[in-house]
Coordinates of C-alpha atoms and ligand atoms in Angstrom, one line a residue:
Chain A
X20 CA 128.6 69.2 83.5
X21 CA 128.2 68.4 79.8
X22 CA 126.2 65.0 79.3
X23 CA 127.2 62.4 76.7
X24 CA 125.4 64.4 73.6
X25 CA 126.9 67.8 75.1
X26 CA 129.8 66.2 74.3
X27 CA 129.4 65.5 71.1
X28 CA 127.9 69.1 70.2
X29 CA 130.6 70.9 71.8
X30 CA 133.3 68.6 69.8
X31 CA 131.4 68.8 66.3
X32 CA 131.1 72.4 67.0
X33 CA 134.7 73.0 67.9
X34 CA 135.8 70.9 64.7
X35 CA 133.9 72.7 62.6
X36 CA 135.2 76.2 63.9
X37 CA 139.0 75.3 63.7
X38 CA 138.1 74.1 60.2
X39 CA 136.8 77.5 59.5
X40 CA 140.0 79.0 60.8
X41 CA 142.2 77.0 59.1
X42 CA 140.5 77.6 55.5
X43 CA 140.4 81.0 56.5
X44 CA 144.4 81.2 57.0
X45 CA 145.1 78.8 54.0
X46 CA 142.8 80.9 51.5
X47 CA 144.2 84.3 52.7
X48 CA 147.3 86.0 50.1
X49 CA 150.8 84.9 51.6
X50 CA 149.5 81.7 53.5
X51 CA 152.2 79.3 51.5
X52 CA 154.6 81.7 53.1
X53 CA 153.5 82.1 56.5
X54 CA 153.2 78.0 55.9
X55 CA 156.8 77.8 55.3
X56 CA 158.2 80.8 57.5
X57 CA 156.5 79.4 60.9
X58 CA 154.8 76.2 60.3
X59 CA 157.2 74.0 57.7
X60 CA 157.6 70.9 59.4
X61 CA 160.7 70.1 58.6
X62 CA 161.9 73.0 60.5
X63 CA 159.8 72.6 63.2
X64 CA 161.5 69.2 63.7
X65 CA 165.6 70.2 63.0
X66 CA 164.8 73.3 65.6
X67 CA 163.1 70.8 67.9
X68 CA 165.9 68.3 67.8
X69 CA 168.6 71.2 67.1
X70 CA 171.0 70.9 64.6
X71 CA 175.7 70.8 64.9
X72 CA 175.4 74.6 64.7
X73 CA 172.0 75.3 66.9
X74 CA 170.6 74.0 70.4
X75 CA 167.7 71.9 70.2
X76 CA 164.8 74.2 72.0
X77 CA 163.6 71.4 74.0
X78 CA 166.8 71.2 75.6
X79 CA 166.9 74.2 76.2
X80 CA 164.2 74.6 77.5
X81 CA 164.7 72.3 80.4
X82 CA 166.8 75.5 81.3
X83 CA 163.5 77.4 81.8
X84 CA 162.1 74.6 83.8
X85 CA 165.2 74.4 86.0
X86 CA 165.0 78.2 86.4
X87 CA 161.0 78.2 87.3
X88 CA 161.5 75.4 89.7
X89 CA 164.6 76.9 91.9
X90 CA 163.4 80.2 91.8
X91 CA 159.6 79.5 92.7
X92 CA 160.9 77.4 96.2
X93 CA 163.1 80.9 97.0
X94 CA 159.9 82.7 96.3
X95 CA 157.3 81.4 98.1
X96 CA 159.7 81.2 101.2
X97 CA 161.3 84.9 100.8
X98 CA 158.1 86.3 100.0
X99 CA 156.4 84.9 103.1
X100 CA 159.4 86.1 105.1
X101 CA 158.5 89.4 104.0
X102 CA 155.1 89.7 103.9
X103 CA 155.4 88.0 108.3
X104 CA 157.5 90.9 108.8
X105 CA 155.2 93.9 107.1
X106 CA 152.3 92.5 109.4
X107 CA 154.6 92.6 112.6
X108 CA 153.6 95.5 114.7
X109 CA 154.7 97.7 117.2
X110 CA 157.1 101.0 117.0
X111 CA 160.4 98.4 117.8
X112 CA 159.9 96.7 114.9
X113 CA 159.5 100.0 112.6
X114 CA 162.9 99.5 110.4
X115 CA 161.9 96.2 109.4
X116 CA 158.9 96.6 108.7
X117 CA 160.2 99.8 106.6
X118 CA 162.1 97.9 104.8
X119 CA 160.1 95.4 103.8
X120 CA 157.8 98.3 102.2
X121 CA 160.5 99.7 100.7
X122 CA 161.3 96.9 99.1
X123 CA 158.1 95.6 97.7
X124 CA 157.9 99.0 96.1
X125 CA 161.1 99.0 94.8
X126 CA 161.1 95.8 93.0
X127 CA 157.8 95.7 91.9
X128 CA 157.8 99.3 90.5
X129 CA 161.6 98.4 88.4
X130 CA 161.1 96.6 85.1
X131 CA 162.2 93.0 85.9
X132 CA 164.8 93.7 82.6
X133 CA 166.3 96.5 84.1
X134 CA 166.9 94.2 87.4
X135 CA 168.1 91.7 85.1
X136 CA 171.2 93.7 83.7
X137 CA 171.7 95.3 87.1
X138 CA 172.5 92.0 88.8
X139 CA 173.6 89.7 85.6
X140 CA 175.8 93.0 84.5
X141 CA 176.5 95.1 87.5
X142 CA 177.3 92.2 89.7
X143 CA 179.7 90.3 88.1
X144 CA 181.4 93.6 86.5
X145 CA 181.7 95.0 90.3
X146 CA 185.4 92.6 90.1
X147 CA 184.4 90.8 93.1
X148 CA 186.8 87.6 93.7
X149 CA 183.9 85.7 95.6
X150 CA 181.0 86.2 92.4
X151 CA 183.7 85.5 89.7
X152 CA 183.1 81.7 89.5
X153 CA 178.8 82.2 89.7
X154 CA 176.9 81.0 86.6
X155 CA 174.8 83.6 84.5
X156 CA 172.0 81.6 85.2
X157 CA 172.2 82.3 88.8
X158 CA 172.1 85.9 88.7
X159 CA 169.0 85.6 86.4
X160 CA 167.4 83.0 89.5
X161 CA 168.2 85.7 91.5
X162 CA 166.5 89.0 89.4
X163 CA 163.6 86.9 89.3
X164 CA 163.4 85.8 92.9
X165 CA 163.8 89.3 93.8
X166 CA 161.5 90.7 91.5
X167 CA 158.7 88.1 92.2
X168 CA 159.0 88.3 95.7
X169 CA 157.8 91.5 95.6
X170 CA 154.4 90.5 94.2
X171 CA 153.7 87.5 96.2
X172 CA 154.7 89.3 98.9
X173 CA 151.7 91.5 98.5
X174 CA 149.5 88.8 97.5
X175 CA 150.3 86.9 101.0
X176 CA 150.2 90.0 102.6
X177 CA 146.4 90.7 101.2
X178 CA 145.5 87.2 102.3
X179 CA 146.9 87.7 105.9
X180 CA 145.1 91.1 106.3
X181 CA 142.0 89.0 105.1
X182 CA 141.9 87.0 108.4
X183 CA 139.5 88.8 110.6
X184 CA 141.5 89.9 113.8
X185 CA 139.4 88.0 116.0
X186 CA 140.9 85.0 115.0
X187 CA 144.3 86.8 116.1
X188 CA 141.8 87.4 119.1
X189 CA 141.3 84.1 119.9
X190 CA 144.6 82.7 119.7
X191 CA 146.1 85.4 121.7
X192 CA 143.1 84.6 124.5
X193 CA 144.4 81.3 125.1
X194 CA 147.5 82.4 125.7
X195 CA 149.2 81.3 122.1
X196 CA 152.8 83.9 121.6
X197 CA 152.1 86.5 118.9
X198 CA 154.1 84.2 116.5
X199 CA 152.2 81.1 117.2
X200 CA 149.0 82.8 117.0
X201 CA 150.4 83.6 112.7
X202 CA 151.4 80.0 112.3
X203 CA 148.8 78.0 113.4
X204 CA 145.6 80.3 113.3
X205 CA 146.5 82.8 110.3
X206 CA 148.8 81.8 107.8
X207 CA 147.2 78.4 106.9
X208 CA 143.8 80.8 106.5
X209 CA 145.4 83.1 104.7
X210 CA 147.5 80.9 102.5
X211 CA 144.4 79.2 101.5
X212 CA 142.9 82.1 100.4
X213 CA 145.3 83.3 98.0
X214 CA 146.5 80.1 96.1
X215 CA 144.3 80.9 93.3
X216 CA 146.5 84.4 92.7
X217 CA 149.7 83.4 93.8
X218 CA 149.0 80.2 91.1
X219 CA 148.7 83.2 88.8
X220 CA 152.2 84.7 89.3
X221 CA 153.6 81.7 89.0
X222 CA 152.6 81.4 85.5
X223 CA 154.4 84.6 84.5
X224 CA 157.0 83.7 86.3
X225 CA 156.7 80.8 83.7
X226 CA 157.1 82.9 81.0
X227 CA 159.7 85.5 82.2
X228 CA 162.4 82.8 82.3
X229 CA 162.7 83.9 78.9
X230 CA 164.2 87.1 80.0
X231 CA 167.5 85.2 81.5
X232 CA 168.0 84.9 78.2
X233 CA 169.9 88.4 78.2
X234 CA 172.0 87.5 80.5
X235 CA 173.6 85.0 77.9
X236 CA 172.0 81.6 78.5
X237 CA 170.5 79.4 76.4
X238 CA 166.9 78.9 77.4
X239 CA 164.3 77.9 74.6
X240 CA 163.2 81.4 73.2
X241 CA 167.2 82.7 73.0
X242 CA 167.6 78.8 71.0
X243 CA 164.6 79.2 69.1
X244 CA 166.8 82.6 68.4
X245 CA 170.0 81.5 67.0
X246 CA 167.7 78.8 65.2
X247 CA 166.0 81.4 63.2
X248 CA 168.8 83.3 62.7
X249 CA 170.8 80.8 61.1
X250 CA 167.9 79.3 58.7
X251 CA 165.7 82.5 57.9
X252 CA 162.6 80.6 59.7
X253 CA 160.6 81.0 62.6
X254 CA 159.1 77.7 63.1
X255 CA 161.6 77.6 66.0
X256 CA 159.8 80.3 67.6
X257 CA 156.8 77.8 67.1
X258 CA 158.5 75.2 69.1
X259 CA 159.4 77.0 72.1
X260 CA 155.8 79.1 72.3
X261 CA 154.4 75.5 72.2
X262 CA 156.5 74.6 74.9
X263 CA 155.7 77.6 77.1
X264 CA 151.6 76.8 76.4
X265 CA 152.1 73.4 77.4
X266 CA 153.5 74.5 80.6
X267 CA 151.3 77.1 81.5
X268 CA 148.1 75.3 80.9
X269 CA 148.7 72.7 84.0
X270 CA 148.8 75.4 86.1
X271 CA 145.9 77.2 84.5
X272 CA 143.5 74.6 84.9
X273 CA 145.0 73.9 88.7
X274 CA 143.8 77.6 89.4
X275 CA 140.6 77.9 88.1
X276 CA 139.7 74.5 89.8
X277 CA 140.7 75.9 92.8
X278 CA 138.6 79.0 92.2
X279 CA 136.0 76.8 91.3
X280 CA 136.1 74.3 94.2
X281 CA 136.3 77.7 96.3
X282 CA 133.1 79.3 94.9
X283 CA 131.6 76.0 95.5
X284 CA 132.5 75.8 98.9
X285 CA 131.6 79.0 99.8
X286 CA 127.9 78.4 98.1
X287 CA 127.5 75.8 99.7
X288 CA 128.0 77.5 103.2
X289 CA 131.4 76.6 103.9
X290 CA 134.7 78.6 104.8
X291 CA 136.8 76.1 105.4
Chain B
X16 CA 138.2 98.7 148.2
X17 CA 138.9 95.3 149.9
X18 CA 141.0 92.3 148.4
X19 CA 139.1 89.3 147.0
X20 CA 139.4 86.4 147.8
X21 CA 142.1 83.4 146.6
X22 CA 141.9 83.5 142.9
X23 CA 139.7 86.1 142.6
X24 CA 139.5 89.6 140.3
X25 CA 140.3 93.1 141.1
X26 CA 139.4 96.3 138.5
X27 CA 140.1 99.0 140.2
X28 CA 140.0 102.6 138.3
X29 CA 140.5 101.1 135.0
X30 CA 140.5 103.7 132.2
X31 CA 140.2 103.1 128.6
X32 CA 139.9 105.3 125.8
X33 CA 140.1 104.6 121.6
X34 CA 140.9 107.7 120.1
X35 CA 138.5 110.5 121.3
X36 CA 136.3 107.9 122.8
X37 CA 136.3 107.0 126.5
X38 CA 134.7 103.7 126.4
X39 CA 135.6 103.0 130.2
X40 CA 135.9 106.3 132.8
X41 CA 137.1 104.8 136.3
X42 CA 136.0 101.1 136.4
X43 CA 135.6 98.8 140.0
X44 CA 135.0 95.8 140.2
X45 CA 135.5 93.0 142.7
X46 CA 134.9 89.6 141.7
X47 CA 135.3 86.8 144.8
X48 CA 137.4 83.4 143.9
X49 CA 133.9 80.8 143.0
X50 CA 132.1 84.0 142.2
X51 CA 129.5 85.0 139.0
X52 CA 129.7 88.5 138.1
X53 CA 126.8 89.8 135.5
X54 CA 127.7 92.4 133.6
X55 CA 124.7 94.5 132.3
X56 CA 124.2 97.6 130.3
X57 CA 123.1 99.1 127.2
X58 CA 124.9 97.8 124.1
X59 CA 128.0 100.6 124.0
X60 CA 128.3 101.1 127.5
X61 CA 131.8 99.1 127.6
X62 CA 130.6 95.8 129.1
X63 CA 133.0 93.6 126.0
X64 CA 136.2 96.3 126.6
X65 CA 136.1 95.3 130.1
X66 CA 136.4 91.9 129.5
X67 CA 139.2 92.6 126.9
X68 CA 141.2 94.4 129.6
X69 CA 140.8 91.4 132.3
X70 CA 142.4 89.3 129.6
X71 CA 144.8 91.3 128.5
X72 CA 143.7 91.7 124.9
X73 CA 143.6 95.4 125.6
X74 CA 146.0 97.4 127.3
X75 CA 144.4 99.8 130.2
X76 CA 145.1 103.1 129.8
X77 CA 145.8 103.7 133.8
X78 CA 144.0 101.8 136.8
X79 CA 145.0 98.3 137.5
X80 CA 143.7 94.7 137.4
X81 CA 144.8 92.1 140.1
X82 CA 143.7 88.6 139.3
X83 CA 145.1 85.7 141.6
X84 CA 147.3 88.1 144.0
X85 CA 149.0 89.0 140.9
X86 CA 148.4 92.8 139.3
X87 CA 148.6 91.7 135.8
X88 CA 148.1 95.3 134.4
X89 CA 152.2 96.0 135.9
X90 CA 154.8 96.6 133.0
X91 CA 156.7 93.1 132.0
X92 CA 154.0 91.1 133.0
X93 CA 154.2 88.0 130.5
X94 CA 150.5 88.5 128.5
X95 CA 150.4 85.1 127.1
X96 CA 151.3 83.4 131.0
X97 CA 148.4 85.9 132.1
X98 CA 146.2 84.8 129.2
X99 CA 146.6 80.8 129.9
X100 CA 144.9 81.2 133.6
X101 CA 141.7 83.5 132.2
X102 CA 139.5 82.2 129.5
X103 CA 137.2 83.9 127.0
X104 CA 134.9 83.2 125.0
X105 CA 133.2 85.5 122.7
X106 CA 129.9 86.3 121.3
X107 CA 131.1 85.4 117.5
X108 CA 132.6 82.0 119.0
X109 CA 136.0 82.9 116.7
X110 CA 136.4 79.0 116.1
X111 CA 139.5 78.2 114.1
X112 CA 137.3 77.5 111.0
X113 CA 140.1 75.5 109.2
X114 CA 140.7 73.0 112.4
X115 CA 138.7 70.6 113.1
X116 CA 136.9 70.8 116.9
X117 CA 139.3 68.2 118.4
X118 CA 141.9 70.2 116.5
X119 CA 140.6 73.6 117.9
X120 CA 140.5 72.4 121.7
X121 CA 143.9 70.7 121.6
X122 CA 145.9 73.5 119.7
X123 CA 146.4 75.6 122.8
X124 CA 147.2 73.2 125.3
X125 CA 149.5 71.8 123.0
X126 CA 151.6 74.5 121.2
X127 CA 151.3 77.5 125.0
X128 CA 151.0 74.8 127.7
X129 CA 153.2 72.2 126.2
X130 CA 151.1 69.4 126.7
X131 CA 151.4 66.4 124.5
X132 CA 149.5 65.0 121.8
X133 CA 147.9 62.3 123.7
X134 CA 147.1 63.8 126.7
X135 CA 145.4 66.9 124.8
X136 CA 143.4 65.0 122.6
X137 CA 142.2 62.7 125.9
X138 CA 141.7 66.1 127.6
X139 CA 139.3 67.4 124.8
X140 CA 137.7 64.0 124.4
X141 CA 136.5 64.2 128.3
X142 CA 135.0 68.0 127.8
X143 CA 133.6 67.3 124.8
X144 CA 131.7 64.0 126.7
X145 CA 130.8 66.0 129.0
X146 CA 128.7 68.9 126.9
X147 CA 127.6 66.1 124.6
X148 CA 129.9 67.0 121.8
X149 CA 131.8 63.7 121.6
X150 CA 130.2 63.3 117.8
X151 CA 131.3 66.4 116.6
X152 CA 135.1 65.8 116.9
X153 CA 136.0 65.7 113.5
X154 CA 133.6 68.4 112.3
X155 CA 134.6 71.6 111.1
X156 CA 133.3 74.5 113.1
X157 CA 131.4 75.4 109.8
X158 CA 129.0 72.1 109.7
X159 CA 127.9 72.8 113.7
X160 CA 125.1 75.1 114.8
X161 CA 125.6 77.7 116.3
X162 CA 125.2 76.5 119.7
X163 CA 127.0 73.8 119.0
X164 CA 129.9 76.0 118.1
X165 CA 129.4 78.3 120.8
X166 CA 130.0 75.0 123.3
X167 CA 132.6 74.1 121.5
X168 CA 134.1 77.7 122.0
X169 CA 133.3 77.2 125.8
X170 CA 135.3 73.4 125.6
X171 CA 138.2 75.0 123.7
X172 CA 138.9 77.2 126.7
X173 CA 138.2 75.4 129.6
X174 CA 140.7 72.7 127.9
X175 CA 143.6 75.5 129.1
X176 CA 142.0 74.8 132.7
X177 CA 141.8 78.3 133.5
X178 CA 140.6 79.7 137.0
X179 CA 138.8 82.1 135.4
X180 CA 136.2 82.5 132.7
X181 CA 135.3 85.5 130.9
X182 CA 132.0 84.8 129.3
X183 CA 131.1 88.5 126.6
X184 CA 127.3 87.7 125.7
X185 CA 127.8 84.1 124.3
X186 CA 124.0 83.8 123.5
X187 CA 124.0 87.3 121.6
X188 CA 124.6 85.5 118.2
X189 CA 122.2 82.4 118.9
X190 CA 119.1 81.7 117.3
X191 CA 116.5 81.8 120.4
X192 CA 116.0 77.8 120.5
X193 CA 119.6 77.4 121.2
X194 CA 120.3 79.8 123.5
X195 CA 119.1 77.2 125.9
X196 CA 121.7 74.7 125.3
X197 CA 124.4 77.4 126.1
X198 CA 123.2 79.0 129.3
X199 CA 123.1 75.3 130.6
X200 CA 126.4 74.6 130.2
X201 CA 127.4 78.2 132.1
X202 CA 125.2 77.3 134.8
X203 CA 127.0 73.6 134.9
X204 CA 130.4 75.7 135.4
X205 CA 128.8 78.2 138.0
X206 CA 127.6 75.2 139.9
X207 CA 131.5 73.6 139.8
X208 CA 132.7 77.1 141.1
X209 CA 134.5 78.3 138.4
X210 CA 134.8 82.1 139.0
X211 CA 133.2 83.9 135.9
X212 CA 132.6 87.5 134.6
X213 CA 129.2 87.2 132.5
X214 CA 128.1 90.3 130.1
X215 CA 124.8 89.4 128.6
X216 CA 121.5 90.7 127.7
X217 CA 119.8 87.7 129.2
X218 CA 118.6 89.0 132.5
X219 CA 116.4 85.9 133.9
X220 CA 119.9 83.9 133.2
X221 CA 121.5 87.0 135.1
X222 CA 119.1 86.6 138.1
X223 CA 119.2 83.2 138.5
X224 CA 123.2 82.7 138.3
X225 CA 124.8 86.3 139.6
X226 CA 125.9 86.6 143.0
X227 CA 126.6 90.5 141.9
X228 CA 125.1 92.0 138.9
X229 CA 127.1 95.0 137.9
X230 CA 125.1 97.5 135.6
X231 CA 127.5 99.7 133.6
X232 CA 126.5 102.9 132.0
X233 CA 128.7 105.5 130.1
X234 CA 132.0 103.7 131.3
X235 CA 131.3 103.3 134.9
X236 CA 129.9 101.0 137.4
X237 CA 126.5 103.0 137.8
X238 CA 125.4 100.7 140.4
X239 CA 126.4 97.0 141.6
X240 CA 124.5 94.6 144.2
X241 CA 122.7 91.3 144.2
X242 CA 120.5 90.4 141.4
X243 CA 117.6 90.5 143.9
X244 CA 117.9 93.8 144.6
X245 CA 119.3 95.4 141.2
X246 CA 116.2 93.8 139.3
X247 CA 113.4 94.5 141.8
X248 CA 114.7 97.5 143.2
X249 CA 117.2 99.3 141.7
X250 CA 118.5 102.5 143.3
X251 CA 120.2 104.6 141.0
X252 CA 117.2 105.9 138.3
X253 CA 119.7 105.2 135.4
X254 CA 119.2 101.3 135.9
X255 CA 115.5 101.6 136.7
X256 CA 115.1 103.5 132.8
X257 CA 117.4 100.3 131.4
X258 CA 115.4 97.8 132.9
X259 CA 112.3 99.3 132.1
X260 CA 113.3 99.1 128.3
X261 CA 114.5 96.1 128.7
X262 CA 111.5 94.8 130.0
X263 CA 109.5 96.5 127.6
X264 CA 111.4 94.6 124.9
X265 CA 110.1 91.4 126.7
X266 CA 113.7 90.2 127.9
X267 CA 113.1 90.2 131.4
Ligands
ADP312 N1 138.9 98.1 119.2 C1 138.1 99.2 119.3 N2 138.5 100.4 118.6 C2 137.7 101.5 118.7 N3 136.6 101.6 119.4 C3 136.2 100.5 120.1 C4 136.9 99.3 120.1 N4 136.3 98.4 120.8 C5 135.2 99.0 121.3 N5 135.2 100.3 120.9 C6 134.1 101.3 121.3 O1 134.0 101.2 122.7 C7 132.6 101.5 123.1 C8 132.2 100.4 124.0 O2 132.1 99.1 123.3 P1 131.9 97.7 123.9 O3 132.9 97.6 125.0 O4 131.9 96.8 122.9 O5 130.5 97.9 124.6 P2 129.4 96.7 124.9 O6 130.1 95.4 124.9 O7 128.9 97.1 126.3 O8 128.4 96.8 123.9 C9 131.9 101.5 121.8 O9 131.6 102.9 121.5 C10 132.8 101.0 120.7 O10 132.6 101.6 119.5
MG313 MG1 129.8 93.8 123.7

């Protein structure tokens, strides 16, 4: 830890740097116009707020909380769903398994884009009574969930193939079903052991909320969009990378004190 | 061969092979209801894959296992039922390292035998009294020594109150100074009567507690008797080389 004068080094220091950085930019040819173009302030604030003809980014980007939110719960249920089922053995259970592996590979090998206009476009345009009345925003939940299910999938899966087997062992010795044996003695290991990645898909998940954008609605980068569209400016862009940022880091700093408090735990002898 | 006794344990012609490898070629073994059985043998010679057939944790390839009257090696026998009777404990322990000891003990008499909260945790509290564990409740496995764990391991399955226990070399892992602590609670259980099948290295702890020392070489009973006469003298010249190393190794 940094005592009180490491403090005060590492702030002057930091100060001084940025203020490097920032003469550097304002001193370079065309700064008055990268100024204006992504950093006037006025802009910033009309494409903040929005304006009669363009959404304000912030409330749109309430959107791309709403869509992280809904589709991370699906997630880290579906994905576990899956990754129990890989890890289930013995020739019955084959298909399943199969499919689960088919799965995974398929969604995590497709371009979450191209998943994107499959469902958003090919869905819908399929003329189905029972999908006419679903919301565009739905079908981008659902690209995502499927697509990010697929990776935490594997991450859970890694974590429960980290559990030694004779934990499964001794479970099974004391007469614990195959399925209690998982839910009491593996999972909560294995879980445990992956937070610190699964964290880490969860913050590109962050970002690619973004990509429902295609499908029509209005998160933050699609109003940061029209907003620079219709004023020539791209502090709106600004805005809703800001935004993003300030959502990300949270979770950021979460992880890495989790990998942190891990290391420490394991240096100090314990595997709990 | 002739049936044990009560609750006793039958092995008769058990085969097992992994792969290419056939760890055990035509196993018997009779094992009296309030008997100790020793297993001995050179590290290899199938003394753990025994054990894991008894319980069930490995399938026999042919042969068949009768514990209680019952021949739980038969097709659509229910494993876990089998499993709750026979305990195990194993030379790594295998504590739950994220549940804490009370949780470890109570886990399986709660979520296999059904057993409530209350009456689990009161169960646990009495064995762990009783091996002078009581402090340790709330520790994590990972903040006990090692013979503390391995008597927890030891709690954790006679909490199931099985009528057997199947003991693969519990002091293997132990520093020497608390190898002590272990072998006295075995020798506790022995004295109760609780019917146990012992593989270990420790042969003074064989000879003082067997009735029957079995001495398996190569995947077969090479030769079995009482520990008297298997340690001073042993018939079969395969057993008289083993002990000899062993002895030259100082364990005997
Ligand atoms: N799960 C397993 N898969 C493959 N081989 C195994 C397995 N368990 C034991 N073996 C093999 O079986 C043989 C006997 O092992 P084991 O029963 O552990 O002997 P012991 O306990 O007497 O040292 C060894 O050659 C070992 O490699
Ligand atoms: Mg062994």
């Amino acid at each position: 830890m940094l005592g009180n004068r490491g403090v005060l080094v590492s702030t002057a220091s930091t100060i001084v740097v940025l203020g490097l950085i920032a003469l550097a930019i304002a001193m370079s040819p065309g700064a008055d116009i990268v100024r204006e173009r992504f950093f006037s302030w006025e802009h910033l604030k009309q494409s903040f707020l929005g304006t009669e003809t363009s959404p304000s980014v912030v409330s749109a980007f309430l959107l791309n909380i709403r869509i992280f939110m809904t589709a991370e719960v699906i997630i880290l249920v579906l994905a576990l769903v899956i990754a129990v089922v890989r890890s289930i053995p013995g020739p019955v259970f084959f298909p399943l398994r199969a499919m689960a592996v088919a799965y995974t590979d398929l969604f995590r090998g497709i371009p979450l884009i191209l998943v994107l206009y499959m469902i958003g476009f090919g869905v819908p345009g399929l003329g189905l009574k029972y999908f006419s009345s679903v919301a565009d925003v739905t079908y981008g939940i659902v690209a995502l969930v499927l697509v990010y299910s697929a990776y935490v999938a594997e991450v859970y899966r890694a974590g429960i193939d980290s559990v030694h087997e004779s934990q499964v062992a001794a479970a099974r010795s004391l007469g614990l079903s195959r399925w209690k044996s998982m839910r009491f003695v593996v999972l909560p290991q294995a879980i445990r052991r992956v937070i610190p990645p699964l964290l880490n898909d969860f913050i590109g998940l962050q970002k690619d909320t973004a990509l429902v954008s295609v499908l029509g609605s209005i998160e933050a980068a699609r109003a940061a969009q029209i907003y620079g569209a219709e004023n020539f400016n791209y502090a709106s862009y600004v805005v809703a990378a800001a935004l993003f940022v300030l959502m990300t880091i949270p979770l950021a700093r979460f992880t890495d004190h989790l990998i942190a408090r891990d290391r420490r735990r394991r240096e100090a002898g314990f595997a709990r | 061969m002739t049936a044990p006794s009560g609750g006793g344990i039958l092995v008769e012609g058990v085969h097992k092979s992994f792969g290419d490898n056939h760890v055990l070629r035509g196993i018997d073994v009779k094992v009296d209801e309030h008997e100790v059985v020793c297993l001995i043998g050179a590290s290899g010679s199938g003394k753990s894959t025994l054990l894991r057939c008894i319980n069930l944790l490995e399938p026999v390839d042919s042969g068949r296992i009768v514990v209680g009257g019952e021949e739980i090696t038969a097709r659509r026998v229910d494993v876990d039922r089998v499993r709750r009777g026979i305990g195990i404990v194993f030379q790594a322990f295998n504590l739950f390292p994220h549940m804490t000891v009370l949780r470890n003990i109570t886990l399986a008499p709660r979520e296999a035998l059904g057993i409530d909260k209350k009456a689990a945790e009161e169960r646990a509290a009495s064995l762990l009294e009783r091996f002078g564990l009581s402090d340790k409740r709330d520790e994590y496995p990972d903040r006990l020594s090692g013979g503390q764990q391995q008597r927890v391991a030891i709690v954790r399955a006679l909490a199931m109150r099985p009528s057997i226990m199947l003991l693969d070399e519990v002091t293997g892992a132990l520093d020497p100074e608390l190898v002590a602590e272990v072998l006295q609670v075995i020798r506790e259980l022995a004295h109760e009567g609780m019917t146990m099948v012992i593989a270990t290295h420790e042969m003074g702890f064989a000879r003082d507690i067997a009735s029957l020392v079995c001495f398996l070489d190569r995947g077969v009973v090479a030769e079995a008797g009482p520990p008297e006469r298997i340690f001073t003298d042993p018939q079969e010249p395969r057993t008289r080389q083993f002990l000899q190393r062993i002895i030259a190794a100082g364990r005997l």
